[in-house]
Coordinates of C-alpha atoms in Angstrom, one line a residue:
Chain A
M1 CA 24.7 -13.0 10.2
K2 CA 23.6 -10.9 13.0
V3 CA 25.8 -7.8 12.0
K4 CA 24.2 -7.8 8.7
N5 CA 20.7 -7.6 10.4
I6 CA 21.7 -4.8 12.7
A7 CA 23.3 -2.6 9.8
A8 CA 20.3 -3.3 7.6
I9 CA 18.1 -1.8 10.8
F10 CA 20.5 1.0 11.5
L11 CA 20.5 2.3 7.6
I12 CA 16.9 2.2 7.4
L13 CA 16.4 4.0 10.9
L14 CA 19.2 6.6 10.1
S15 CA 17.7 7.4 6.4
I16 CA 14.5 8.1 8.2
W17 CA 15.8 10.4 10.5
I18 CA 17.6 12.3 7.5
L19 CA 14.4 12.4 5.5
L20 CA 12.3 13.5 8.6
N21 CA 14.9 16.2 9.5
N22 CA 15.7 17.5 5.8
Q23 CA 19.1 19.2 7.3
F24 CA 22.7 18.0 7.3
Q25 CA 23.9 19.9 10.4
I26 CA 26.5 18.0 12.5
E27 CA 24.5 17.9 15.8
V28 CA 21.4 16.5 14.0
M29 CA 23.4 13.9 12.6
I30 CA 25.3 13.1 15.4
I31 CA 22.0 12.6 17.8
G32 CA 20.4 10.2 14.7
V33 CA 23.4 7.9 14.6
I34 CA 23.6 7.3 18.4
L35 CA 19.4 6.8 18.5
S36 CA 19.6 4.5 15.6
F37 CA 22.7 2.4 16.8
V38 CA 21.1 2.1 20.2
I39 CA 17.5 0.7 18.7
S40 CA 19.3 -1.4 16.1
I41 CA 21.4 -3.3 19.0
I42 CA 17.8 -3.6 21.1
M43 CA 16.3 -4.8 18.2
G44 CA 18.6 -6.8 16.2
S45 CA 17.9 -9.8 17.8
R46 CA 14.2 -9.7 17.2
I47 CA 13.7 -8.5 13.7
T48 CA 15.2 -11.5 11.7
V49 CA 13.5 -10.7 8.2
F50 CA 16.7 -8.8 7.0
N51 CA 18.6 -11.5 7.3
E52 CA 17.7 -12.7 4.1
L53 CA 18.4 -9.3 2.2
K54 CA 21.6 -9.7 0.1
F55 CA 24.0 -6.7 -0.7
S56 CA 25.1 -7.2 -4.0
F57 CA 25.5 -5.7 -7.4
K58 CA 22.8 -8.2 -9.1
S59 CA 20.4 -7.8 -6.0
V60 CA 20.4 -4.0 -6.4
F61 CA 20.1 -3.8 -10.2
Y62 CA 17.2 -6.4 -10.1
T63 CA 15.8 -4.3 -7.2
I64 CA 15.4 -1.1 -9.3
W65 CA 14.1 -3.2 -12.5
Y66 CA 11.3 -4.6 -10.4
L67 CA 10.6 -1.1 -9.4
F68 CA 10.1 -0.1 -12.8
V69 CA 7.9 -3.3 -13.8
F70 CA 5.9 -2.6 -10.8
L71 CA 5.1 1.1 -11.3
A72 CA 4.4 0.4 -14.6
E73 CA 1.9 -2.6 -13.6
L74 CA 0.3 -0.5 -11.2
V75 CA -0.4 2.6 -13.6
K76 CA -1.6 -0.3 -16.4
S77 CA -4.0 -2.1 -14.1
N78 CA -5.3 1.0 -12.2
L79 CA -6.3 2.4 -15.9
D80 CA -8.0 -0.8 -16.3
V81 CA -9.9 -0.4 -13.0
A82 CA -11.1 3.2 -13.7
R83 CA -12.5 2.0 -17.1
R84 CA -14.4 -0.5 -14.9
V85 CA -15.8 1.9 -12.6
L86 CA -16.8 4.2 -15.2
T87 CA -18.8 1.9 -17.4
P88 CA -22.3 1.7 -16.5
S89 CA -22.9 -1.8 -16.3
L90 CA -20.1 -2.4 -14.2
P91 CA -18.3 -5.3 -16.0
I92 CA -16.8 -7.6 -12.9
N93 CA -16.6 -11.3 -12.5
P94 CA -15.1 -11.8 -9.2
G95 CA -14.1 -14.5 -7.2
I96 CA -11.7 -15.8 -5.3
I97 CA -8.8 -18.1 -6.7
K98 CA -5.6 -20.1 -5.8
T99 CA -2.1 -19.4 -7.0
K100 CA 0.9 -21.0 -5.9
T101 CA 4.4 -19.4 -5.7
V102 CA 8.1 -20.9 -5.5
L103 CA 9.4 -18.3 -3.3
K104 CA 10.6 -19.7 0.2
S105 CA 12.3 -16.4 2.0
K106 CA 9.6 -14.5 4.2
M107 CA 10.6 -11.3 2.6
G108 CA 10.2 -12.5 -1.1
R109 CA 6.9 -13.6 -0.2
M110 CA 5.9 -10.4 1.5
I111 CA 7.2 -8.0 -1.4
L112 CA 5.2 -10.6 -3.9
A113 CA 2.1 -10.5 -1.9
N114 CA 2.2 -6.6 -1.1
S115 CA 2.8 -6.0 -5.1
I116 CA -0.3 -8.1 -6.2
T117 CA -2.1 -6.4 -3.5
L118 CA -1.2 -3.4 -5.1
T119 CA -2.1 -3.8 -8.7
P120 CA -5.6 -3.3 -8.7
G121 CA -7.8 -6.2 -10.1
T122 CA -6.0 -8.8 -8.0
L123 CA -6.0 -8.8 -3.8
T124 CA -4.2 -11.2 -1.8
V125 CA -6.4 -12.4 0.8
D126 CA -4.3 -15.3 2.5
I127 CA -1.2 -17.2 2.4
E128 CA -0.8 -20.6 3.5
D129 CA 2.9 -21.8 2.9
D130 CA 2.9 -21.6 -0.9
I131 CA -0.5 -21.1 -1.7
L132 CA -1.6 -17.7 -2.3
Y133 CA -5.4 -16.8 -2.3
I134 CA -6.4 -13.9 -4.6
H135 CA -9.4 -12.3 -4.9
C136 CA -9.8 -11.0 -8.4
I137 CA -12.1 -8.2 -10.2
D138 CA -12.2 -10.3 -13.4
V139 CA -11.4 -14.2 -12.9
C140 CA -9.5 -15.6 -15.8
C141 CA -9.0 -19.4 -15.0
E142 CA -9.9 -21.6 -11.8
D143 CA -7.4 -23.6 -12.5
I144 CA -4.0 -23.1 -10.2
D145 CA -1.7 -23.5 -12.9
K146 CA -3.0 -20.9 -15.5
A147 CA -3.9 -18.3 -12.8
T148 CA -0.5 -18.7 -11.6
A149 CA 0.8 -18.0 -14.9
A150 CA -1.5 -15.3 -15.6
I151 CA -0.9 -13.3 -12.1
V152 CA 2.1 -14.3 -10.2
D153 CA 4.7 -14.9 -12.7
K154 CA 5.6 -11.4 -13.9
F155 CA 6.8 -10.2 -10.3
E156 CA 8.0 -13.9 -9.1
K157 CA 10.7 -14.2 -12.1
I158 CA 12.4 -11.0 -11.0
L159 CA 11.9 -12.0 -7.3
V160 CA 13.6 -15.4 -7.8
K161 CA 16.6 -13.6 -8.8
I162 CA 16.8 -11.3 -6.1
Y163 CA 15.6 -13.7 -3.0
G164 CA 16.5 -17.2 -4.3
Chain B
M1 CA 13.1 25.7 -16.6
G2 CA 11.4 25.5 -13.5
N3 CA 8.4 26.8 -14.8
I4 CA 7.8 23.8 -17.1
L5 CA 8.5 21.7 -13.8
E6 CA 5.8 23.6 -12.2
I7 CA 3.3 22.9 -14.7
I8 CA 4.1 19.3 -15.1
G9 CA 3.7 19.1 -11.3
A10 CA 0.1 20.6 -11.3
V11 CA -0.9 18.4 -13.9
L12 CA 0.3 15.3 -12.0
V13 CA -1.3 16.5 -8.9
L14 CA -4.7 17.1 -11.1
L15 CA -4.4 13.4 -12.3
G16 CA -3.5 12.1 -9.1
S17 CA -6.9 14.1 -7.8
V18 CA -8.9 12.5 -10.5
F19 CA -7.7 9.1 -9.5
L20 CA -8.7 9.7 -5.8
F21 CA -12.2 10.7 -7.0
L22 CA -12.3 7.3 -9.6
G23 CA -11.5 5.1 -6.1
A24 CA -14.1 7.2 -4.1
L25 CA -16.6 6.5 -6.7
G26 CA -15.6 2.6 -7.2
L27 CA -16.1 2.4 -3.6
V28 CA -19.7 3.8 -3.6
R29 CA -20.7 1.9 -7.2
M30 CA -19.1 -1.9 -6.3
P31 CA -21.6 -4.3 -5.0
D32 CA -19.5 -6.1 -2.3
L33 CA -16.7 -5.3 0.4
Y34 CA -13.9 -7.1 -1.6
N35 CA -14.3 -5.4 -4.6
R36 CA -14.6 -1.8 -2.7
I37 CA -11.2 -2.9 -1.4
Q38 CA -10.2 -3.5 -5.0
A39 CA -11.7 -0.2 -6.4
G40 CA -11.1 2.1 -3.5
T41 CA -7.9 1.6 -1.6
K42 CA -5.5 1.0 -4.5
A43 CA -6.8 4.0 -6.7
S44 CA -6.4 6.0 -3.7
T45 CA -2.8 4.7 -3.0
L46 CA -1.9 5.6 -6.7
G47 CA -3.9 8.9 -6.3
T48 CA -1.8 10.0 -3.4
F49 CA 1.4 8.8 -4.8
L50 CA 0.9 10.8 -7.8
T51 CA -0.6 14.1 -5.9
L52 CA 3.0 13.8 -3.7
F53 CA 4.9 13.3 -6.3
G54 CA 3.4 16.6 -8.4
L55 CA 4.0 18.4 -5.2
L56 CA 7.7 17.2 -5.3
L57 CA 8.1 18.5 -8.7
I58 CA 6.3 22.1 -7.4
I59 CA 8.2 22.5 -4.4
P60 CA 11.8 20.5 -4.6
E61 CA 13.0 22.0 -1.3
W62 CA 10.6 19.5 0.6
W63 CA 11.9 16.5 -1.3
G64 CA 12.6 14.4 2.2
K65 CA 9.6 14.3 3.6
L66 CA 7.4 13.9 0.6
V67 CA 9.7 11.0 0.0
L68 CA 9.0 9.6 3.3
L69 CA 5.2 9.8 2.9
M70 CA 5.3 8.2 -0.4
T71 CA 7.5 5.4 0.4
F72 CA 5.4 5.2 3.4
I73 CA 2.1 4.7 2.0
L74 CA 3.2 2.5 -0.7
I75 CA 4.3 0.3 2.0
T76 CA 1.6 0.5 4.6
N77 CA -1.4 0.8 2.0
P78 CA -1.5 -2.8 0.6
V79 CA -0.6 -4.1 4.0
S80 CA -4.2 -2.5 5.7
S81 CA -6.2 -3.5 3.0
H82 CA -4.9 -7.3 2.9
V83 CA -5.7 -7.3 6.6
L84 CA -8.8 -6.0 5.9
A85 CA -9.7 -8.5 3.4
R86 CA -8.7 -11.4 5.7
A87 CA -10.6 -10.4 8.4
A88 CA -13.8 -9.8 6.6
H89 CA -13.5 -13.3 4.9
Y90 CA -12.6 -14.8 8.4
I91 CA -16.0 -13.3 9.7
K92 CA -18.0 -14.4 6.9
I93 CA -18.8 -11.1 5.0
P94 CA -21.0 -12.5 2.1
L95 CA -19.6 -12.0 -1.3
T96 CA -21.7 -10.6 -4.3
D97 CA -24.2 -12.6 -6.5
K98 CA -21.9 -12.3 -9.5
T99 CA -19.1 -14.2 -7.7
V100 CA -17.7 -17.2 -9.9
A101 CA -15.5 -18.9 -7.3
D102 CA -14.5 -19.3 -4.0
L103 CA -11.7 -21.4 -3.3
L104 CA -10.7 -20.6 0.2
N105 CA -11.8 -22.7 2.6
K106 CA -13.5 -20.8 5.5
E107 CA -13.2 -23.2 8.3
K108 CA -9.0 -23.2 7.7
T109 CA -7.9 -20.0 8.3
T110 CA -4.2 -20.0 8.9
Y111 CA -3.2 -18.3 12.5
K112 CA 0.7 -18.7 12.2
V113 CA 1.2 -15.3 13.4
N114 CA -0.7 -16.1 16.8
E115 CA 1.5 -19.2 17.5
E116 CA 4.8 -17.1 16.9
I117 CA 3.4 -14.7 19.5
K118 CA 2.5 -17.2 22.2
N119 CA 5.8 -19.0 21.5
E120 CA 7.9 -15.9 22.3
Chain C
M1 CA -2.0 28.9 -13.6
V2 CA -0.3 26.3 -11.4
N3 CA -2.5 27.7 -8.5
T4 CA -5.5 27.7 -10.3
L5 CA -4.9 23.7 -11.4
L6 CA -3.8 22.9 -7.6
F7 CA -7.1 24.7 -6.3
I8 CA -8.9 22.5 -8.9
S9 CA -7.7 19.3 -7.7
A10 CA -8.1 20.3 -3.8
I11 CA -11.9 20.7 -5.0
I12 CA -11.7 17.1 -6.5
I13 CA -10.2 15.3 -3.8
L14 CA -12.9 17.1 -1.4
L15 CA -15.6 15.3 -3.5
A16 CA -13.7 12.2 -3.4
I17 CA -13.9 12.3 0.4
L18 CA -17.8 13.3 0.2
L19 CA -18.4 10.2 -1.7
T20 CA -16.3 8.2 0.5
L21 CA -18.2 9.9 3.7
Y22 CA -21.4 8.5 1.7
R23 CA -20.1 5.0 2.2
F24 CA -18.9 5.4 5.6
I25 CA -22.7 6.4 6.6
K26 CA -24.3 3.9 4.5
G27 CA -22.2 1.0 4.6
P28 CA -24.1 -2.2 5.3
T29 CA -21.5 -3.9 7.5
A30 CA -18.7 -2.7 9.8
P31 CA -15.8 -3.7 7.3
D32 CA -17.6 -1.5 4.8
R33 CA -17.1 1.4 7.3
L34 CA -13.6 0.6 7.4
V35 CA -12.7 0.5 4.2
A36 CA -14.4 3.8 3.7
F37 CA -12.0 5.1 6.3
D38 CA -9.1 3.8 5.2
V39 CA -9.8 5.5 1.7
M40 CA -10.9 8.5 3.5
T41 CA -7.6 9.1 5.5
V42 CA -5.5 8.4 2.7
S43 CA -7.4 10.9 0.6
S44 CA -6.9 13.6 2.8
L45 CA -3.2 12.6 3.2
A46 CA -3.2 14.4 -0.3
L47 CA -5.3 17.1 0.8
I48 CA -3.1 18.0 3.4
G49 CA -0.1 18.1 1.3
L50 CA -2.0 20.5 -0.9
I51 CA -2.9 22.9 2.0
A52 CA 0.5 22.6 3.3
K53 CA 1.5 24.0 -0.3
F54 CA -1.3 26.7 -0.1
S55 CA -0.2 28.1 3.1
S56 CA 3.9 27.1 2.5
R57 CA 4.5 25.4 5.6
I58 CA 6.7 22.4 5.6
I59 CA 5.4 21.6 9.3
Y60 CA 1.8 20.7 7.9
L61 CA 3.8 17.7 6.5
D62 CA 4.8 16.1 9.7
V63 CA 0.9 16.3 10.7
A64 CA 0.1 14.3 7.4
I65 CA 3.0 11.6 8.6
V66 CA 1.3 11.5 11.9
Y67 CA -2.0 10.9 10.8
G68 CA -1.5 8.5 7.9
L69 CA 0.6 6.4 11.1
L70 CA -2.5 6.5 13.4
S71 CA -4.9 5.9 10.3
F72 CA -2.8 2.5 9.4
L73 CA -2.7 1.4 13.2
G74 CA -6.1 2.1 13.4
V75 CA -7.1 0.1 10.4
I76 CA -4.9 -2.8 11.8
I77 CA -6.3 -2.8 15.1
V78 CA -10.1 -2.6 14.1
S79 CA -9.6 -5.5 11.8
R80 CA -7.8 -7.7 14.2
Y81 CA -10.6 -7.2 16.5
F82 CA -13.0 -8.3 14.0
E83 CA -10.9 -11.3 13.5
R84 CA -10.4 -12.4 17.1
G85 CA -11.8 -10.0 19.6
L86 CA -9.6 -7.8 21.7

């Protein structure tokens, strides 16, 4: 369990090092490997979020698919907000509503909340166990089930397959 | 071939800057803080993302740092806007008159993070 | 052609930063100013990228990375200060 956590931190740190240096000389790589190894050993027992990651073919596939769904949603809703901003009468109908999530893991909830925040028109204000409080620029419905179906479900049904 | 990629990149940069401008316009026009966060921070995320992606197409040798910047923006920007919205709601920044619903109970804000820090 | 387009987009980004500056100066409450600051710094990341292209120096991108990191930390710290004091 702990080895996987350390390995995840090590890989993330090493890839950041490689991207930052942008060169593949052997000395640079050796320094990067040593540094990321030491840091991941030190921090391994404290950062426990990566324990929930699963390295399998299915999860990688769904992660990539999720990225595409997310980017499409991002562009679509950005255009929607751009339309609202450019309309002279400013057609907004804001409010804070409740939605529910079925995700249990911390990582899954974090990704879900961040995705909801990044799609314009919705903004996660607070999380309380499995209740998400979302500020909408255009409130569709105050009922918790309908709101969940409208906002959360499209991300959740993919995230459930990755994080269970 | 490289020329076509450069032109596509330049168009993407232009598109990104237009999104940045729209975000700033939303920041000025929206009536209250939460709507400003909505219009501002997220349009600026997409705008910066598109601009850097266009630069990536124009100068492919810089991919490392540009990719790092893009992932960095995509991860940190929603976090900062969420923290900001939560803090603003906690100190009772008023919502605009057009607001239809406010289901978040103001007295009962979660402080789980704080408890975790205390226990360590 | 490409350079003209990039120049036009740099000017548009500058206009956007000026608009956010208006909100930064006027903003009725402190969180409003903080939002304006956030949008301003993220927009200037794009501008720094464009400047790096104009002067073709990759080292400017490091400046952008550190700038983004500091702005993120600043926003988080000031929001936490709003919430429960230092």
